[in-house]
Tab-separated table of C-alpha atoms and ligand atoms in Angstrom:
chain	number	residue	atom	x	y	z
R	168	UNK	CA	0.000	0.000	0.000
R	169	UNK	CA	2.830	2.623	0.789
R	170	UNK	CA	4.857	1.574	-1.857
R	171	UNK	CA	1.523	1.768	-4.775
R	172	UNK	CA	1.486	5.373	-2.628
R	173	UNK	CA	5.349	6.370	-3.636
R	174	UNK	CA	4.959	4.933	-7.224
R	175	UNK	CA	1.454	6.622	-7.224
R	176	UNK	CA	2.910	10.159	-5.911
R	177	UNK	CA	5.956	9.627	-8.392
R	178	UNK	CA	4.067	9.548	-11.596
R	179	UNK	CA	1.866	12.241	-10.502
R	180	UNK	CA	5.054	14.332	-10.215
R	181	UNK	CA	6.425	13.379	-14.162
R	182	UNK	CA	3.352	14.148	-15.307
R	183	UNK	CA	2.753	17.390	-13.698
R	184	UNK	CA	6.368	18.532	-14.508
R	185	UNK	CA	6.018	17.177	-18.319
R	186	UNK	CA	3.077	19.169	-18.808
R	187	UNK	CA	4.668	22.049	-17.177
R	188	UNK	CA	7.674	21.755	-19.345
R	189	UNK	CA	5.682	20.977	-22.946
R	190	UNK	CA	2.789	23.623	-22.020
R	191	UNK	CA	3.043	25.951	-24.566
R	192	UNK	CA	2.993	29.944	-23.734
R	193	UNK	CA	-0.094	32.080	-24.183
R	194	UNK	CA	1.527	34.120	-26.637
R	195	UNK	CA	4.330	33.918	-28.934
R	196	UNK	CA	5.933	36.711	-30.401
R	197	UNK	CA	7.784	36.863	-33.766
R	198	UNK	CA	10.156	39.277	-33.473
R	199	UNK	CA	12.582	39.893	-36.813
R	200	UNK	CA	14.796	42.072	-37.761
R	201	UNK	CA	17.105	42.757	-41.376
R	202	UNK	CA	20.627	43.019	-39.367
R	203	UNK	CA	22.671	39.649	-38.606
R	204	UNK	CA	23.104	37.679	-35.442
R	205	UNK	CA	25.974	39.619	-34.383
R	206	UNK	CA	24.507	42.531	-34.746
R	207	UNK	CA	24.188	44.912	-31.134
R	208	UNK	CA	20.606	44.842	-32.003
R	209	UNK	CA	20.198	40.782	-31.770
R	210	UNK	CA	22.101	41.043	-28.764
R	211	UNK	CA	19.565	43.840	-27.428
R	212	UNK	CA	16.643	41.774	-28.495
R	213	UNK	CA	18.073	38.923	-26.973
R	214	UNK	CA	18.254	40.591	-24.004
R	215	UNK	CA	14.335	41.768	-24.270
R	216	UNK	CA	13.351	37.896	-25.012
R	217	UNK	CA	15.202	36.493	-21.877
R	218	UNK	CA	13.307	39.475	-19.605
R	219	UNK	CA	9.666	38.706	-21.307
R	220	UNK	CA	9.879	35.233	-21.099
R	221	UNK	CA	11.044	35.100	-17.288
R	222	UNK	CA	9.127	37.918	-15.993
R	223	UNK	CA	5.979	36.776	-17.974
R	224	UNK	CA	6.666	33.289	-16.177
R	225	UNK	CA	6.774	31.587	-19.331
R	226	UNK	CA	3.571	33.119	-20.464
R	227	UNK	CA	4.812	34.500	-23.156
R	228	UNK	CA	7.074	33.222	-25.230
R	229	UNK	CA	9.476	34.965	-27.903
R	230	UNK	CA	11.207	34.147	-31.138
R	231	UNK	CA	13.939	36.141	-32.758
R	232	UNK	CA	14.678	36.036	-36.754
R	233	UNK	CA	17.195	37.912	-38.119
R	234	UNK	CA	19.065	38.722	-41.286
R	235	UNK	CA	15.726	39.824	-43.582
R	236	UNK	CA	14.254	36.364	-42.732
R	237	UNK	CA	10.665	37.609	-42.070
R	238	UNK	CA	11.100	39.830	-44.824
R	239	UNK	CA	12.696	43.763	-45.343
R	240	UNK	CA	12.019	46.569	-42.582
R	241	UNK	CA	9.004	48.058	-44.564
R	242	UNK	CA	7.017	44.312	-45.468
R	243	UNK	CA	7.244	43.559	-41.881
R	244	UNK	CA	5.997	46.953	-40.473
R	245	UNK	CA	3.144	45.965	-42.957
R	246	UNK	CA	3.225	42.680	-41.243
R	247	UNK	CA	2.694	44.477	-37.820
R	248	UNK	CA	-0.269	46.443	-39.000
R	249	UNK	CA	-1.990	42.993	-40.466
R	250	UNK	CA	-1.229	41.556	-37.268
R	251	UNK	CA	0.734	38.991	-39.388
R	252	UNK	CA	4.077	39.383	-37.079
R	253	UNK	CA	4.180	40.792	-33.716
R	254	UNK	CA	7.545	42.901	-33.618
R	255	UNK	CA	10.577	44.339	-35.673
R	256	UNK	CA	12.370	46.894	-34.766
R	257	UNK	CA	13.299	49.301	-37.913
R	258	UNK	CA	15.228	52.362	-38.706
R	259	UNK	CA	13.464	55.526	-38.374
R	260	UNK	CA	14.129	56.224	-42.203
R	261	UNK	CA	11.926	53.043	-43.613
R	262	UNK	CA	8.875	54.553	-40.588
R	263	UNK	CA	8.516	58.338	-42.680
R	264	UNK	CA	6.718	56.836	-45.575
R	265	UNK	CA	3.994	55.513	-42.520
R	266	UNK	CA	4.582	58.424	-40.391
R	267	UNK	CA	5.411	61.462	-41.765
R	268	UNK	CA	6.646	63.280	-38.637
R	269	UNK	CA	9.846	60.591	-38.630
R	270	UNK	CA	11.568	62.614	-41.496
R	271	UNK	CA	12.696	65.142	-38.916
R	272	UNK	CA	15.598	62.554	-37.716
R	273	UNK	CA	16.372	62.149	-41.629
R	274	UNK	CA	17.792	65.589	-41.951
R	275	UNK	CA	21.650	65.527	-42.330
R	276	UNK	CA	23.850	66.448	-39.390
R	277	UNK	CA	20.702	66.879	-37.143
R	278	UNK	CA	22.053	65.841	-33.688
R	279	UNK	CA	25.136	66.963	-32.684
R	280	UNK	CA	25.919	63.878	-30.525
R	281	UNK	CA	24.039	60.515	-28.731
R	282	UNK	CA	23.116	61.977	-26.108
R	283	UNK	CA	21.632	64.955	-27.292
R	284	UNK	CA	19.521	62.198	-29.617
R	285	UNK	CA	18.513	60.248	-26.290
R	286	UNK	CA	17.452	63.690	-25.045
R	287	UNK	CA	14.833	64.315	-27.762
R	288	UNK	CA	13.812	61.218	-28.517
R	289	UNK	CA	12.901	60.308	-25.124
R	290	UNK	CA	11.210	63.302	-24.474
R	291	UNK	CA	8.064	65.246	-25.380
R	292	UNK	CA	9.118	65.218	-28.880
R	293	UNK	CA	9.988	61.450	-29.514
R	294	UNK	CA	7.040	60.219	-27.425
R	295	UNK	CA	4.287	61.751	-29.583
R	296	UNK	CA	6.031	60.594	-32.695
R	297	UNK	CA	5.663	57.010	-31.349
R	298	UNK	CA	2.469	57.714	-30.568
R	299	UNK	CA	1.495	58.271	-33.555
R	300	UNK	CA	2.324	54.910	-34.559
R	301	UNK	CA	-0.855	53.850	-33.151
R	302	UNK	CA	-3.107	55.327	-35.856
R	303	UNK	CA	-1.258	53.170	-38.298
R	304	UNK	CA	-1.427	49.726	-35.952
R	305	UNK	CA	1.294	49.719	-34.906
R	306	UNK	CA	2.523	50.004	-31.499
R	307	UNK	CA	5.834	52.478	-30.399
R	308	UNK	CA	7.949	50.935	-27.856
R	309	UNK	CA	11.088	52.637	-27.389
R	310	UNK	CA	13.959	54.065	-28.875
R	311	UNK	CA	16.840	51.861	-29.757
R	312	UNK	CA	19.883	52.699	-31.359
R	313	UNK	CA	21.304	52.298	-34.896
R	314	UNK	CA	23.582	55.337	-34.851
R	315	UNK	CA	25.841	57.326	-36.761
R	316	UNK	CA	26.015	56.938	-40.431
R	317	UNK	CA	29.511	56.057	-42.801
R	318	UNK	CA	29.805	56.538	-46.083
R	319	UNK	CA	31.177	53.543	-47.998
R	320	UNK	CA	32.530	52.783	-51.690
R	321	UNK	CA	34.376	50.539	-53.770
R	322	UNK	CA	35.282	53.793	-56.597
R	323	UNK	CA	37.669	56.436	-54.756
R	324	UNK	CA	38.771	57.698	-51.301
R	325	UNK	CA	36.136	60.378	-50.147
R	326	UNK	CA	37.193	63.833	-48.219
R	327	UNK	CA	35.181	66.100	-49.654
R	328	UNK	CA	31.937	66.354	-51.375
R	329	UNK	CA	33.188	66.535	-54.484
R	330	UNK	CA	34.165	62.958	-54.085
R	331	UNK	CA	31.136	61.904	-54.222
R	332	UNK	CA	29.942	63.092	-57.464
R	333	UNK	CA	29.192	60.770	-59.981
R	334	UNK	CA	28.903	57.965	-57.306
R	335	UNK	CA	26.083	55.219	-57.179
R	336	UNK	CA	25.174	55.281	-53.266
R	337	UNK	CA	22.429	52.809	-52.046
R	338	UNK	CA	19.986	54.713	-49.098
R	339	UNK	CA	17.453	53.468	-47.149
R	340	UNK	CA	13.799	53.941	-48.874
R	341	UNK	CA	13.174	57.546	-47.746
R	342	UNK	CA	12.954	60.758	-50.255
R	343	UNK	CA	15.280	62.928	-47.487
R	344	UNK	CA	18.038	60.617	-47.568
R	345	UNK	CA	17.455	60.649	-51.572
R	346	UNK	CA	17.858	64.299	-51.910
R	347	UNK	CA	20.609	64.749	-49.206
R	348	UNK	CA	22.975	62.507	-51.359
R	349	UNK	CA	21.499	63.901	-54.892
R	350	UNK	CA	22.414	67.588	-53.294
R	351	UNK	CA	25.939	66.284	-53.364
R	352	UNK	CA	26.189	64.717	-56.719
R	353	UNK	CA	25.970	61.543	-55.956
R	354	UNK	CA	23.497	59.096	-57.692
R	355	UNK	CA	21.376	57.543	-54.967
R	356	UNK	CA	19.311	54.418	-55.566
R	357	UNK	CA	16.804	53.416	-52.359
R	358	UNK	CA	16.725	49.737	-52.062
R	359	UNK	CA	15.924	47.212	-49.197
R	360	UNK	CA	18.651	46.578	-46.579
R	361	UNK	CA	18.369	42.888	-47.176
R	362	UNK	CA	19.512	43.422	-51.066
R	363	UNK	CA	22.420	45.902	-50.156
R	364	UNK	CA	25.107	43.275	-49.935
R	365	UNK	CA	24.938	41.271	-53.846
R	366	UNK	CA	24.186	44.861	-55.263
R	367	UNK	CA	27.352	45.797	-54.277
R	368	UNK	CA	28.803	42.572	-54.906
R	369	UNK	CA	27.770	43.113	-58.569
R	370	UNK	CA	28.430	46.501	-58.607
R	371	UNK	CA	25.075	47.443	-58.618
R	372	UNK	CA	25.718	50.038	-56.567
R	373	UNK	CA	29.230	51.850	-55.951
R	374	UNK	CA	28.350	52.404	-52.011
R	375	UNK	CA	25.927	52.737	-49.237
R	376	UNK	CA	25.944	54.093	-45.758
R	377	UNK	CA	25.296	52.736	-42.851
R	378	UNK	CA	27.407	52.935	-38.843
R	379	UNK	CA	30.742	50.952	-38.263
R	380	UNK	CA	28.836	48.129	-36.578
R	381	UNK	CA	27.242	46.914	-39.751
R	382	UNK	CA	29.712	47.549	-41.930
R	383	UNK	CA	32.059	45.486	-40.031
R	384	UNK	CA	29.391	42.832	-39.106
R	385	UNK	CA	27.696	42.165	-42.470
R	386	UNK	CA	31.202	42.051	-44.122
R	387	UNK	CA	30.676	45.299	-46.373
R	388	UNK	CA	34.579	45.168	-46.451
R	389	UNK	CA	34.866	42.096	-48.435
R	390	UNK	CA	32.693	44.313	-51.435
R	391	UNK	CA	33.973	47.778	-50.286
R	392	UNK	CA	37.382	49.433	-49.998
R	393	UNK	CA	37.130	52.800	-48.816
R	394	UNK	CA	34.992	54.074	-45.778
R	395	UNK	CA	34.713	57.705	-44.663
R	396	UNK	CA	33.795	58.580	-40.910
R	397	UNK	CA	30.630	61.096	-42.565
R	398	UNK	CA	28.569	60.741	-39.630
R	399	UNK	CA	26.090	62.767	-41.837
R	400	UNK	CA	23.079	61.162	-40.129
R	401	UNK	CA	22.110	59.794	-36.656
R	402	UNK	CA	20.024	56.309	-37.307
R	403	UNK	CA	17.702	55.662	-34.314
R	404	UNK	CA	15.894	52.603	-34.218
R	405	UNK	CA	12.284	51.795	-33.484
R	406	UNK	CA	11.236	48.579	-31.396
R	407	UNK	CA	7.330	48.275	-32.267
R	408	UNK	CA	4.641	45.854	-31.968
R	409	UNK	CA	1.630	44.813	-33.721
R	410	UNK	CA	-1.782	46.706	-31.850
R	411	UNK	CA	-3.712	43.871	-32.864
R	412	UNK	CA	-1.381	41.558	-31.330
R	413	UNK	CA	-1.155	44.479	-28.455
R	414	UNK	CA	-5.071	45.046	-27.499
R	415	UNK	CA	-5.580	40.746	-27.286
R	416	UNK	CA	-2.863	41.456	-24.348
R	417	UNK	CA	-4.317	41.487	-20.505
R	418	UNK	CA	-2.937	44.773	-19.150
R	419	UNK	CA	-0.100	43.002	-16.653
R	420	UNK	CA	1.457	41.404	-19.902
R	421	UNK	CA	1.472	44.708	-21.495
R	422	UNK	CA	3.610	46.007	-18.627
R	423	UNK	CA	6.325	43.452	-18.831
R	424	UNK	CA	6.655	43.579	-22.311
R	425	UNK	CA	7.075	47.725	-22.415
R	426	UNK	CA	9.388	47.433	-19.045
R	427	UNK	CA	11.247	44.998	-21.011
R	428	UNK	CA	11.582	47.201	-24.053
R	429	UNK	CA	12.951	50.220	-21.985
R	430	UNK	CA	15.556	48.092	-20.122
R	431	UNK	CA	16.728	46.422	-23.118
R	432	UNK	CA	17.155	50.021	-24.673
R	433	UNK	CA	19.248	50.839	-22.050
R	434	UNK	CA	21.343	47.649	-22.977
R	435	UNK	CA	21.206	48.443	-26.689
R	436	UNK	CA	22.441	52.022	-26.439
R	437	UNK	CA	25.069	50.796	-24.083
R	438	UNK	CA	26.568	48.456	-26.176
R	439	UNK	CA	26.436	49.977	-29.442
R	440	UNK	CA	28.167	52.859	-28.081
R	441	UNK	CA	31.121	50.604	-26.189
R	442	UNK	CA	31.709	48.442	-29.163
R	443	UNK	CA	31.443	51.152	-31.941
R	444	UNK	CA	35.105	52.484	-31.731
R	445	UNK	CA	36.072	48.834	-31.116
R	446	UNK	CA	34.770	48.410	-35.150
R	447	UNK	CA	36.551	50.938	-36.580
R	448	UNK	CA	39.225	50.087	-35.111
R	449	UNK	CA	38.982	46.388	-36.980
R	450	UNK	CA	38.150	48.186	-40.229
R	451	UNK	CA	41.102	50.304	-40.510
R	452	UNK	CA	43.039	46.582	-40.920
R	453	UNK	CA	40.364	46.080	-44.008
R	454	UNK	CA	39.596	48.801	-45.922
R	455	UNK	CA	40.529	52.584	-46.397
R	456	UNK	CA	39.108	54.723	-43.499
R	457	UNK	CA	39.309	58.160	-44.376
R	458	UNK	CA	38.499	59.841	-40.459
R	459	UNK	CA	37.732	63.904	-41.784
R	460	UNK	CA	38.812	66.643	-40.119
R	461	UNK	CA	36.519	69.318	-38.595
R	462	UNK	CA	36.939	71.599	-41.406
R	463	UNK	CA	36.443	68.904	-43.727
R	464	UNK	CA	33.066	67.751	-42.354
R	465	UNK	CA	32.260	71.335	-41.830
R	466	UNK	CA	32.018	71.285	-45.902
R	467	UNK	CA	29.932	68.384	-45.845
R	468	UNK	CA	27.734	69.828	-43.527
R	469	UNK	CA	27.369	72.933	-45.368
R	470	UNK	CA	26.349	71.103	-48.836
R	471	UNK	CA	23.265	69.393	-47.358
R	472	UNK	CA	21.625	72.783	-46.230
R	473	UNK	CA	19.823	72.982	-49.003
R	474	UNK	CA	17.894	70.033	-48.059
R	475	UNK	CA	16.467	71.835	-44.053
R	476	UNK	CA	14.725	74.391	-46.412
R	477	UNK	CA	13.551	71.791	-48.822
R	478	UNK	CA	11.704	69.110	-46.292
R	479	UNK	CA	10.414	72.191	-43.526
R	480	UNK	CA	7.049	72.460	-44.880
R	481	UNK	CA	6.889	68.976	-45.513
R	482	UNK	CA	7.982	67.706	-42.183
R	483	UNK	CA	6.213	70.388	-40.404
R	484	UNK	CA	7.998	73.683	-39.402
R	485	UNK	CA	7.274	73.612	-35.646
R	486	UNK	CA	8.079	70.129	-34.991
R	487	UNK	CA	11.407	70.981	-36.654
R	488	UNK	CA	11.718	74.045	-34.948
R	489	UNK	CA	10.851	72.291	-30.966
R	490	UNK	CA	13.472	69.768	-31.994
R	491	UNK	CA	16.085	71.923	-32.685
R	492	UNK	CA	15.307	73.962	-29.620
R	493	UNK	CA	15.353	70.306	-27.526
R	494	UNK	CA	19.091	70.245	-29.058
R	495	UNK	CA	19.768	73.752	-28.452
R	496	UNK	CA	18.582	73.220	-24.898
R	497	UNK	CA	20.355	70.122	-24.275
R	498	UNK	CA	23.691	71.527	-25.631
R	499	UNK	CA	23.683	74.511	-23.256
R	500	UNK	CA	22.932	72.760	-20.089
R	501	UNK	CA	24.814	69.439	-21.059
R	502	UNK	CA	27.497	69.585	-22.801
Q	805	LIG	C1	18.196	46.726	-41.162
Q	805	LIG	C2	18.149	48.213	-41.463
Q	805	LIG	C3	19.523	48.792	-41.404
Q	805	LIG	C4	19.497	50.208	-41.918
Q	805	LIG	C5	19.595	50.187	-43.432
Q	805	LIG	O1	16.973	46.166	-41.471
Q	805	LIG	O2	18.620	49.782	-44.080
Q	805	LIG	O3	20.623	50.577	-43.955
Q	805	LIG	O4	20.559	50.944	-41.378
Q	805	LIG	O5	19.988	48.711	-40.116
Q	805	LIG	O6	17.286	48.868	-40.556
């Protein structure tokens, strides 16, 4: 009798802990993004999975594709709104064509440094721009980082605008980063991130643009000789989530997921920044780099004006105005 009991008491506890470890979550979340597996950003949403998973209790459960797998940064904010895919977590450049406000942080040589970008974007500014997400189905998260952007090219060393005339330059699908690089001369061509590599490959395209990190990462260097530290943009990222996928959420899952998304930020920005002199450093041994002089950026800087004037009406002259003054602000009691 005691020993049926034990036996009894045993398998009771195999299959309690077999359907505990085989229950499936609630809710799974597809979560993809166009960079590579050793990308910061992987790392970052790494980070966010282990967070949801354990502080939802296994409740929800999340899956991470990477490299274009579920498809280019536009098709799978189109995803998002179908309530096909649950999150991505795009540049800001790809959003404008959704969310016209977003072309603010396409304008060339905007913010003056990281942290004067983590000022605006997590303020007033940056916080109705992600709300405004909403109206197109899609839910704003946070504020990740892609960062600063670095001209590449497998024609000629570049210093000075001039040296980019005549060149084919891939950009991200977004009509400010199209006339910024037509204002110099160059002739840009948007295409999808997930492309960029065998168009250069096949000479396609004589260059793109994009921060040390991925051109280190994704191997531009193999297809690409000469790199110049431009830093003529500042690329923030978006991590978003489907609102269909959002409202079927009780209100306590909501919470861990957006606590999740802020922390992991924090990681993300981190990171990015620590290991971002660490890959130009391992670039100089591959290619070119061309690192410009103040003066020399200065010239840069001055031949994409033209495009503020351009895009002010259509991006709206006060939110440009409030997030200049945001910089402004931050630089005199900051820096
Ligand atoms: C990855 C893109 C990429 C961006 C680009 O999907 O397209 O050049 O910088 O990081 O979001």
């Amino acid at each position: 009798m005691k020993r049926k009991m034990v036996v009894s008491v045993l398998v009771l506890i195999m299959v309690v802990s077999f359907s505990l470890t085989t229950r499936a979550a609630d809710y799974t979340i597809s979560a993809g993004i166009g960079l590579n597996d050793k990308s910061v950003q992987y790392q970052s949403l790494q980070f966010f999975k282990e967070l949801v998973e354990t502080n939802s209790k296994g409740r929800i459960e999340v899956e991470l594709y990477h490299s274009s797998q579920l498809g280019d940064d536009r098709e799978m904010m189109e995803a998002l709104q179908m309530g096909l895919q649950e999150m991505t977590c795009p540049s800001t450049a790809p959003i404008a064509p959704f969310v016209n406000g977003f072309k603010v942080f396409d304008l060339p040589f905007l913010f003056p440094s990281n942290q004067s970008a983590d000022y605006v974007l997590d303020g007033p500014v940056g916080q109705q721009l992600l709300n405004q997400l909403e109206d197109i189905g899609i839910i704003g998260l946070a504020y990740w980082e892609n960062g600063y952007r670095q001209l590449t090219n497998s024609v000629r060393v570049v210093r000075s605008p001039q040296d980019v005339k005549g060149l084919k330059v891939r950009t991200m699908e977004n009509p400010i980063h199209l006339a910024a690089w037509r204002t110099l001369g160059a002739n840009p061509t948007p295409m999808a991130f997930g492309e960029l590599f065998s168009a250069m490959q096949q000479g396609v395209v004589d260059g793109q643009e994009n921060p040390w990190g991925t051109i280190y990462l994704q191997n531009f260097f193999e297809v690409q000789n000469n790199t110049t530290d431009t830093g003529h943009v500042y690329s923030p990222f978006v991590l978003m989530i489907s609102k269909k996928f959002w409202d079927k959420l009780p209100a306590d899952l909501q919470t861990v997921i957006y606590d999740a998304a802020q922390k992991a930020k924090l990681h993300n920005r981190k990171f990015n920044r620590a290991m971002n002199a660490e890959y130009l450093e391992k670039l100089k041994g591959k290619m070119n780099v061309t690192i410009l002089t103040p003066e020399q950026r200065v010239a840069f800087q001055q031949a994409v004006q033209p495009v503020y004037q351009q895009f002010a009406d259509e991006i709206g002259p006060d939110l440009l105005k409030k997030v200049q003054q945001e910089i402004a602000v931050y630089r005199q009691w900051f820096e």
